Amino acid sequence: MRKKGLLLMFLMLIATGIYAEDGVVLLLRNGNSVKFAFSEKPVMVTGSTLTMKTTSETVDYNYTEIKRSYFGEITSSIDAVRGNSKSESLFRMTPAGMEVTGLQQGEKVSVYTVGGKLVYSAKSTGSQLNINLPSDRQVYVVKTDNGVSFKINRQ
């Protein structure tokens, strides 16, 4: 009986489109939130920026924009993203680059080298974008129309 209950609960989670993974949540001063999901648990380092670091990526976010940050379970639901009046972007680091969810329809995401060269730009046609980044060891700046801006170093 207990196995049937667990199986039923698991199937209900899948059916509602909810999943969770470890990551970092940033609550911004403007009321928005930004979430980062990594392939492994990151370490947060303080310095001139908030740095989230794994063996394969380093993400830097400007402290002046952050109200609160914490390690947490990153939960995403199709209904939660659509029903939220404030922006709630999720940046999931992938081997090919990153997947961005929680975007507003038509929201633009741009990726630049630190020298200012545009390497990627697209407007979302839905709430998600997949961004392929070169596998070179370069630092990129990611910006969205909604004011999210951070650096990523693919190692």
Short mmCIF file of N, CA and C in Angstrom, two decimals:
data_model
loop_
_atom_site.label_atom_id
_atom_site.label_comp_id
_atom_site.label_asym_id
_atom_site.label_seq_id
_atom_site.Cartn_x
_atom_site.Cartn_y
_atom_site.Cartn_z
N MET A 1 0.83 -1.20 0.00
CA MET A 1 0.00 0.00 0.00
C MET A 1 0.86 1.26 0.00
N ARG A 2 1.93 1.22 0.79
CA ARG A 2 2.81 2.39 0.87
C ARG A 2 3.49 2.66 -0.47
N LYS A 3 3.90 1.58 -1.17
CA LYS A 3 4.54 1.74 -2.48
C LYS A 3 3.58 2.38 -3.48
N LYS A 4 2.31 1.99 -3.43
CA LYS A 4 1.32 2.58 -4.33
C LYS A 4 1.14 4.07 -4.06
N GLY A 5 1.16 4.46 -2.77
CA GLY A 5 1.03 5.87 -2.41
C GLY A 5 2.20 6.70 -2.91
N LEU A 6 3.42 6.15 -2.77
CA LEU A 6 4.61 6.86 -3.25
C LEU A 6 4.59 6.98 -4.77
N LEU A 7 4.18 5.91 -5.44
CA LEU A 7 4.11 5.94 -6.89
C LEU A 7 3.08 6.96 -7.35
N LEU A 8 1.93 7.00 -6.69
CA LEU A 8 0.89 7.96 -7.03
C LEU A 8 1.37 9.40 -6.84
N MET A 9 2.08 9.66 -5.73
CA MET A 9 2.61 10.99 -5.47
C MET A 9 3.63 11.38 -6.54
N PHE A 10 4.50 10.46 -6.92
CA PHE A 10 5.50 10.71 -7.95
C PHE A 10 4.82 11.05 -9.28
N LEU A 11 3.81 10.29 -9.66
CA LEU A 11 3.09 10.54 -10.91
C LEU A 11 2.37 11.88 -10.89
N MET A 12 1.85 12.27 -9.73
CA MET A 12 1.19 13.57 -9.62
C MET A 12 2.18 14.71 -9.82
N LEU A 13 3.39 14.58 -9.29
CA LEU A 13 4.41 15.62 -9.48
C LEU A 13 4.78 15.75 -10.94
N ILE A 14 4.94 14.62 -11.62
CA ILE A 14 5.27 14.66 -13.05
C ILE A 14 4.13 15.30 -13.83
N ALA A 15 2.90 14.95 -13.52
CA ALA A 15 1.74 15.46 -14.25
C ALA A 15 1.58 16.96 -14.10
N THR A 16 1.97 17.54 -12.97
CA THR A 16 1.81 18.99 -12.78
C THR A 16 2.97 19.78 -13.34
N GLY A 17 4.00 19.14 -13.86
CA GLY A 17 5.12 19.85 -14.45
C GLY A 17 6.05 20.47 -13.44
N ILE A 18 6.16 19.90 -12.26
CA ILE A 18 7.02 20.45 -11.21
C ILE A 18 8.26 19.58 -11.07
N TYR A 19 9.41 20.23 -10.96
CA TYR A 19 10.63 19.51 -10.65
C TYR A 19 11.49 20.40 -9.78
N ALA A 20 12.44 19.79 -9.09
CA ALA A 20 13.28 20.57 -8.19
C ALA A 20 14.71 20.09 -8.30
N GLU A 21 15.64 21.01 -8.10
CA GLU A 21 17.06 20.69 -8.09
C GLU A 21 17.77 21.71 -7.22
N ASP A 22 18.98 21.38 -6.78
CA ASP A 22 19.75 22.30 -5.96
C ASP A 22 20.25 23.47 -6.79
N GLY A 23 20.32 24.63 -6.18
CA GLY A 23 20.81 25.80 -6.89
C GLY A 23 20.93 26.99 -5.97
N VAL A 24 21.05 28.16 -6.55
CA VAL A 24 21.18 29.42 -5.82
C VAL A 24 20.03 30.32 -6.24
N VAL A 25 19.38 30.92 -5.24
CA VAL A 25 18.27 31.85 -5.48
C VAL A 25 18.74 33.24 -5.07
N LEU A 26 18.54 34.22 -5.95
CA LEU A 26 18.85 35.61 -5.65
C LEU A 26 17.54 36.40 -5.65
N LEU A 27 17.23 37.02 -4.53
CA LEU A 27 16.08 37.92 -4.46
C LEU A 27 16.63 39.33 -4.69
N LEU A 28 16.16 39.98 -5.73
CA LEU A 28 16.71 41.27 -6.12
C LEU A 28 15.96 42.42 -5.46
N ARG A 29 16.63 43.56 -5.38
CA ARG A 29 16.04 44.74 -4.76
C ARG A 29 14.80 45.24 -5.50
N ASN A 30 14.71 44.97 -6.80
CA ASN A 30 13.56 45.43 -7.58
C ASN A 30 12.35 44.50 -7.45
N GLY A 31 12.44 43.46 -6.60
CA GLY A 31 11.33 42.55 -6.38
C GLY A 31 11.37 41.29 -7.22
N ASN A 32 12.22 41.25 -8.22
CA ASN A 32 12.36 40.07 -9.06
C ASN A 32 13.25 39.04 -8.38
N SER A 33 13.24 37.83 -8.90
CA SER A 33 14.17 36.82 -8.41
C SER A 33 14.86 36.18 -9.60
N VAL A 34 16.09 35.76 -9.37
CA VAL A 34 16.87 35.07 -10.38
C VAL A 34 17.37 33.79 -9.74
N LYS A 35 17.23 32.68 -10.48
CA LYS A 35 17.66 31.38 -9.97
C LYS A 35 18.71 30.80 -10.90
N PHE A 36 19.69 30.14 -10.30
CA PHE A 36 20.74 29.49 -11.06
C PHE A 36 20.79 28.02 -10.67
N ALA A 37 20.72 27.15 -11.66
CA ALA A 37 20.84 25.72 -11.43
C ALA A 37 22.11 25.24 -12.12
N PHE A 38 22.91 24.49 -11.41
CA PHE A 38 24.19 24.00 -11.92
C PHE A 38 24.19 22.48 -11.98
N SER A 39 25.11 21.91 -12.73
CA SER A 39 25.21 20.46 -12.81
C SER A 39 25.78 19.85 -11.53
N GLU A 40 26.38 20.67 -10.70
CA GLU A 40 26.89 20.24 -9.39
C GLU A 40 26.66 21.36 -8.39
N LYS A 41 26.75 21.06 -7.12
CA LYS A 41 26.49 22.06 -6.08
C LYS A 41 27.56 23.15 -6.13
N PRO A 42 27.14 24.41 -6.26
CA PRO A 42 28.12 25.50 -6.32
C PRO A 42 28.56 25.95 -4.93
N VAL A 43 29.67 26.65 -4.91
CA VAL A 43 30.18 27.31 -3.71
C VAL A 43 29.99 28.80 -3.93
N MET A 44 29.46 29.51 -2.91
CA MET A 44 29.33 30.96 -3.03
C MET A 44 30.54 31.60 -2.37
N VAL A 45 31.14 32.54 -3.09
CA VAL A 45 32.33 33.24 -2.62
C VAL A 45 32.02 34.73 -2.61
N THR A 46 32.39 35.40 -1.53
CA THR A 46 32.16 36.84 -1.46
C THR A 46 33.41 37.58 -1.87
N GLY A 47 33.23 38.72 -2.44
CA GLY A 47 34.31 39.58 -2.91
C GLY A 47 33.66 40.85 -3.42
N SER A 48 34.13 41.37 -4.54
CA SER A 48 33.50 42.56 -5.11
C SER A 48 32.14 42.23 -5.75
N THR A 49 31.91 40.94 -6.03
CA THR A 49 30.62 40.46 -6.53
C THR A 49 30.27 39.19 -5.78
N LEU A 50 29.04 38.74 -5.92
CA LEU A 50 28.67 37.43 -5.41
C LEU A 50 29.09 36.42 -6.48
N THR A 51 29.95 35.50 -6.14
CA THR A 51 30.45 34.51 -7.09
C THR A 51 29.91 33.14 -6.73
N MET A 52 29.30 32.48 -7.71
CA MET A 52 28.81 31.11 -7.56
C MET A 52 29.72 30.25 -8.43
N LYS A 53 30.40 29.30 -7.81
CA LYS A 53 31.47 28.60 -8.51
C LYS A 53 31.31 27.08 -8.43
N THR A 54 31.49 26.42 -9.57
CA THR A 54 31.59 24.97 -9.65
C THR A 54 32.90 24.65 -10.36
N THR A 55 33.15 23.38 -10.59
CA THR A 55 34.40 23.04 -11.30
C THR A 55 34.34 23.43 -12.77
N SER A 56 33.13 23.62 -13.33
CA SER A 56 33.03 23.92 -14.75
C SER A 56 32.50 25.31 -15.08
N GLU A 57 31.89 26.01 -14.11
CA GLU A 57 31.38 27.36 -14.36
C GLU A 57 31.62 28.26 -13.16
N THR A 58 31.73 29.54 -13.47
CA THR A 58 31.76 30.57 -12.44
C THR A 58 30.79 31.66 -12.88
N VAL A 59 29.86 32.03 -11.99
CA VAL A 59 28.89 33.08 -12.30
C VAL A 59 29.08 34.20 -11.28
N ASP A 60 29.23 35.43 -11.75
CA ASP A 60 29.36 36.61 -10.89
C ASP A 60 28.13 37.49 -11.05
N TYR A 61 27.59 37.93 -9.90
CA TYR A 61 26.42 38.81 -9.91
C TYR A 61 26.70 40.02 -9.03
N ASN A 62 26.31 41.20 -9.49
CA ASN A 62 26.58 42.46 -8.79
C ASN A 62 25.83 42.53 -7.46
N TYR A 63 26.58 42.73 -6.36
CA TYR A 63 25.97 42.80 -5.02
C TYR A 63 24.92 43.90 -4.87
N THR A 64 25.11 45.02 -5.54
CA THR A 64 24.21 46.16 -5.33
C THR A 64 22.78 45.85 -5.75
N GLU A 65 22.59 44.84 -6.61
CA GLU A 65 21.25 44.48 -7.08
C GLU A 65 20.59 43.42 -6.20
N ILE A 66 21.36 42.80 -5.29
CA ILE A 66 20.87 41.65 -4.52
C ILE A 66 20.38 42.09 -3.14
N LYS A 67 19.16 41.69 -2.82
CA LYS A 67 18.61 41.92 -1.49
C LYS A 67 18.94 40.75 -0.58
N ARG A 68 18.84 39.53 -1.13
CA ARG A 68 19.08 38.32 -0.35
C ARG A 68 19.49 37.20 -1.29
N SER A 69 20.38 36.32 -0.83
CA SER A 69 20.77 35.15 -1.62
C SER A 69 20.82 33.94 -0.70
N TYR A 70 20.51 32.79 -1.28
CA TYR A 70 20.56 31.56 -0.49
C TYR A 70 20.64 30.34 -1.40
N PHE A 71 21.19 29.25 -0.83
CA PHE A 71 21.14 27.96 -1.49
C PHE A 71 19.73 27.45 -1.30
N GLY A 72 19.19 26.84 -2.31
CA GLY A 72 17.84 26.31 -2.15
C GLY A 72 17.50 25.33 -3.24
N GLU A 73 16.35 24.76 -3.05
CA GLU A 73 15.82 23.86 -4.05
C GLU A 73 15.15 24.70 -5.11
N ILE A 74 15.59 24.55 -6.33
CA ILE A 74 15.04 25.31 -7.44
C ILE A 74 13.83 24.53 -7.94
N THR A 75 12.66 25.12 -7.81
CA THR A 75 11.43 24.49 -8.26
C THR A 75 10.88 25.30 -9.41
N SER A 76 10.48 24.61 -10.43
CA SER A 76 9.89 25.29 -11.58
C SER A 76 8.58 24.62 -11.93
N SER A 77 7.60 25.42 -12.17
CA SER A 77 6.29 24.93 -12.58
C SER A 77 5.78 25.84 -13.68
N ILE A 78 5.21 25.26 -14.69
CA ILE A 78 4.69 26.07 -15.80
C ILE A 78 3.68 27.08 -15.28
N ASP A 79 2.77 26.67 -14.41
CA ASP A 79 1.77 27.57 -13.87
C ASP A 79 2.38 28.66 -13.00
N ALA A 80 3.41 28.31 -12.20
CA ALA A 80 4.03 29.29 -11.32
C ALA A 80 4.72 30.38 -12.13
N VAL A 81 5.36 30.01 -13.23
CA VAL A 81 6.06 31.00 -14.05
C VAL A 81 5.05 31.93 -14.72
N ARG A 82 3.98 31.39 -15.26
CA ARG A 82 3.00 32.22 -15.95
C ARG A 82 2.21 33.10 -15.01
N GLY A 83 1.94 32.64 -13.78
CA GLY A 83 1.09 33.37 -12.87
C GLY A 83 1.80 34.39 -12.02
N ASN A 84 3.09 34.52 -12.16
CA ASN A 84 3.86 35.42 -11.31
C ASN A 84 3.93 36.79 -11.95
N SER A 85 3.54 37.84 -11.21
CA SER A 85 3.57 39.19 -11.77
C SER A 85 4.98 39.76 -11.81
N LYS A 86 5.85 39.30 -10.92
CA LYS A 86 7.24 39.70 -10.94
C LYS A 86 8.03 38.69 -11.76
N SER A 87 9.14 39.12 -12.32
CA SER A 87 9.97 38.23 -13.12
C SER A 87 10.67 37.22 -12.23
N GLU A 88 10.70 35.99 -12.68
CA GLU A 88 11.38 34.92 -11.97
C GLU A 88 12.16 34.10 -12.99
N SER A 89 13.34 34.55 -13.33
CA SER A 89 14.15 33.89 -14.34
C SER A 89 14.98 32.78 -13.71
N LEU A 90 15.12 31.68 -14.44
CA LEU A 90 15.95 30.56 -14.02
C LEU A 90 16.99 30.32 -15.10
N PHE A 91 18.26 30.35 -14.71
CA PHE A 91 19.36 30.08 -15.62
C PHE A 91 19.95 28.73 -15.23
N ARG A 92 19.76 27.73 -16.09
CA ARG A 92 20.26 26.39 -15.83
C ARG A 92 21.49 26.17 -16.71
N MET A 93 22.65 25.96 -16.07
CA MET A 93 23.88 25.77 -16.80
C MET A 93 23.89 24.36 -17.41
N THR A 94 24.21 24.28 -18.69
CA THR A 94 24.26 23.01 -19.41
C THR A 94 25.63 22.85 -20.06
N PRO A 95 25.99 21.64 -20.48
CA PRO A 95 27.29 21.47 -21.14
C PRO A 95 27.44 22.33 -22.40
N ALA A 96 26.33 22.62 -23.08
CA ALA A 96 26.39 23.41 -24.30
C ALA A 96 26.29 24.91 -24.05
N GLY A 97 25.89 25.32 -22.86
CA GLY A 97 25.71 26.75 -22.58
C GLY A 97 24.78 26.95 -21.41
N MET A 98 23.54 27.39 -21.69
CA MET A 98 22.55 27.54 -20.63
C MET A 98 21.14 27.51 -21.21
N GLU A 99 20.22 27.14 -20.35
CA GLU A 99 18.80 27.16 -20.66
C GLU A 99 18.19 28.22 -19.76
N VAL A 100 17.41 29.12 -20.34
CA VAL A 100 16.78 30.19 -19.58
C VAL A 100 15.27 29.98 -19.63
N THR A 101 14.65 29.94 -18.44
CA THR A 101 13.20 29.81 -18.37
C THR A 101 12.64 30.96 -17.53
N GLY A 102 11.33 31.13 -17.59
CA GLY A 102 10.68 32.19 -16.84
C GLY A 102 10.74 33.53 -17.53
N LEU A 103 11.02 33.53 -18.81
CA LEU A 103 11.09 34.78 -19.57
C LEU A 103 9.70 35.24 -19.95
N GLN A 104 9.54 36.54 -20.12
CA GLN A 104 8.31 37.11 -20.63
C GLN A 104 8.30 36.94 -22.15
N GLN A 105 7.15 36.83 -22.73
CA GLN A 105 7.02 36.72 -24.19
C GLN A 105 7.74 37.90 -24.84
N GLY A 106 8.66 37.63 -25.75
CA GLY A 106 9.39 38.68 -26.46
C GLY A 106 10.57 39.27 -25.71
N GLU A 107 10.87 38.74 -24.51
CA GLU A 107 12.01 39.26 -23.74
C GLU A 107 13.32 38.87 -24.43
N LYS A 108 14.20 39.83 -24.55
CA LYS A 108 15.48 39.64 -25.25
C LYS A 108 16.56 39.22 -24.27
N VAL A 109 17.36 38.24 -24.66
CA VAL A 109 18.53 37.81 -23.90
C VAL A 109 19.73 37.99 -24.82
N SER A 110 20.76 38.68 -24.32
CA SER A 110 21.98 38.93 -25.09
C SER A 110 23.18 38.43 -24.32
N VAL A 111 24.16 37.92 -25.06
CA VAL A 111 25.42 37.45 -24.46
C VAL A 111 26.56 38.16 -25.17
N TYR A 112 27.45 38.76 -24.38
CA TYR A 112 28.58 39.52 -24.89
C TYR A 112 29.88 38.96 -24.33
N THR A 113 30.98 39.18 -25.07
CA THR A 113 32.29 38.94 -24.48
C THR A 113 32.57 40.10 -23.54
N VAL A 114 33.55 39.99 -22.67
CA VAL A 114 33.86 41.12 -21.77
C VAL A 114 34.38 42.31 -22.56
N GLY A 115 34.82 42.09 -23.79
CA GLY A 115 35.25 43.18 -24.66
C GLY A 115 34.09 43.88 -25.34
N GLY A 116 32.84 43.40 -25.13
CA GLY A 116 31.67 44.05 -25.68
C GLY A 116 31.15 43.48 -26.98
N LYS A 117 31.78 42.40 -27.50
CA LYS A 117 31.33 41.80 -28.76
C LYS A 117 30.10 40.94 -28.50
N LEU A 118 29.03 41.18 -29.26
CA LEU A 118 27.80 40.41 -29.14
C LEU A 118 28.03 39.03 -29.75
N VAL A 119 27.79 37.96 -28.96
CA VAL A 119 27.97 36.60 -29.47
C VAL A 119 26.64 35.85 -29.58
N TYR A 120 25.59 36.38 -28.92
CA TYR A 120 24.28 35.74 -28.99
C TYR A 120 23.22 36.77 -28.63
N SER A 121 22.12 36.76 -29.36
CA SER A 121 20.99 37.61 -29.04
C SER A 121 19.74 36.97 -29.62
N ALA A 122 18.70 36.87 -28.79
CA ALA A 122 17.44 36.32 -29.26
C ALA A 122 16.31 36.82 -28.37
N LYS A 123 15.12 36.89 -28.96
CA LYS A 123 13.91 37.22 -28.21
C LYS A 123 13.15 35.91 -27.99
N SER A 124 12.62 35.77 -26.79
CA SER A 124 11.88 34.54 -26.50
C SER A 124 10.55 34.55 -27.24
N THR A 125 10.20 33.40 -27.77
CA THR A 125 8.90 33.23 -28.40
C THR A 125 7.94 32.56 -27.42
N GLY A 126 8.47 32.13 -26.31
CA GLY A 126 7.71 31.53 -25.22
C GLY A 126 8.37 31.94 -23.93
N SER A 127 8.40 31.05 -22.96
CA SER A 127 9.03 31.38 -21.69
C SER A 127 10.42 30.80 -21.56
N GLN A 128 10.96 30.20 -22.65
CA GLN A 128 12.25 29.51 -22.55
C GLN A 128 13.14 29.79 -23.75
N LEU A 129 14.45 29.85 -23.49
CA LEU A 129 15.47 29.96 -24.55
C LEU A 129 16.61 29.01 -24.22
N ASN A 130 17.16 28.38 -25.24
CA ASN A 130 18.38 27.59 -25.09
C ASN A 130 19.50 28.37 -25.76
N ILE A 131 20.56 28.61 -25.00
CA ILE A 131 21.68 29.40 -25.50
C ILE A 131 22.92 28.51 -25.60
N ASN A 132 23.44 28.38 -26.80
CA ASN A 132 24.68 27.63 -27.00
C ASN A 132 25.84 28.61 -26.93
N LEU A 133 26.83 28.27 -26.10
CA LEU A 133 28.01 29.12 -25.97
C LEU A 133 29.23 28.34 -26.43
N PRO A 134 30.21 29.04 -27.03
CA PRO A 134 31.44 28.35 -27.41
C PRO A 134 32.07 27.70 -26.17
N SER A 135 32.75 26.59 -26.37
CA SER A 135 33.34 25.86 -25.24
C SER A 135 34.70 26.43 -24.82
N ASP A 136 35.10 27.55 -25.41
CA ASP A 136 36.38 28.15 -25.02
C ASP A 136 36.32 28.70 -23.59
N ARG A 137 37.46 28.91 -23.02
CA ARG A 137 37.55 29.40 -21.64
C ARG A 137 37.48 30.92 -21.64
N GLN A 138 36.32 31.43 -21.86
CA GLN A 138 36.12 32.87 -21.98
C GLN A 138 35.04 33.33 -21.00
N VAL A 139 35.12 34.58 -20.59
CA VAL A 139 34.12 35.18 -19.72
C VAL A 139 33.07 35.85 -20.60
N TYR A 140 31.79 35.60 -20.30
CA TYR A 140 30.70 36.20 -21.04
C TYR A 140 29.83 37.02 -20.09
N VAL A 141 29.19 38.04 -20.62
CA VAL A 141 28.23 38.84 -19.87
C VAL A 141 26.85 38.53 -20.45
N VAL A 142 25.93 38.14 -19.58
CA VAL A 142 24.57 37.80 -20.00
C VAL A 142 23.65 38.92 -19.51
N LYS A 143 22.79 39.42 -20.41
CA LYS A 143 21.86 40.49 -20.06
C LYS A 143 20.48 40.15 -20.61
N THR A 144 19.45 40.53 -19.83
CA THR A 144 18.08 40.38 -20.30
C THR A 144 17.42 41.75 -20.32
N ASP A 145 16.32 41.85 -21.06
CA ASP A 145 15.54 43.11 -21.09
C ASP A 145 14.99 43.46 -19.72
N ASN A 146 14.84 42.46 -18.87
CA ASN A 146 14.23 42.66 -17.56
C ASN A 146 15.23 43.14 -16.51
N GLY A 147 16.46 43.44 -16.94
CA GLY A 147 17.45 44.00 -16.01
C GLY A 147 18.40 43.00 -15.37
N VAL A 148 18.27 41.72 -15.71
CA VAL A 148 19.21 40.73 -15.18
C VAL A 148 20.51 40.85 -15.93
N SER A 149 21.61 40.90 -15.20
CA SER A 149 22.93 41.01 -15.82
C SER A 149 23.95 40.31 -14.93
N PHE A 150 24.72 39.38 -15.52
CA PHE A 150 25.75 38.68 -14.76
C PHE A 150 26.84 38.18 -15.70
N LYS A 151 27.97 37.80 -15.10
CA LYS A 151 29.10 37.24 -15.87
C LYS A 151 29.16 35.75 -15.64
N ILE A 152 29.50 35.01 -16.68
CA ILE A 152 29.73 33.58 -16.57
C ILE A 152 31.07 33.24 -17.20
N ASN A 153 31.82 32.41 -16.51
CA ASN A 153 33.11 31.94 -17.01
C ASN A 153 33.02 30.44 -17.17
N ARG A 154 33.05 29.99 -18.42
CA ARG A 154 33.01 28.55 -18.70
C ARG A 154 34.43 28.02 -18.66
N GLN A 155 34.68 27.10 -17.76
CA GLN A 155 36.04 26.60 -17.57
C GLN A 155 36.25 25.25 -18.21
#
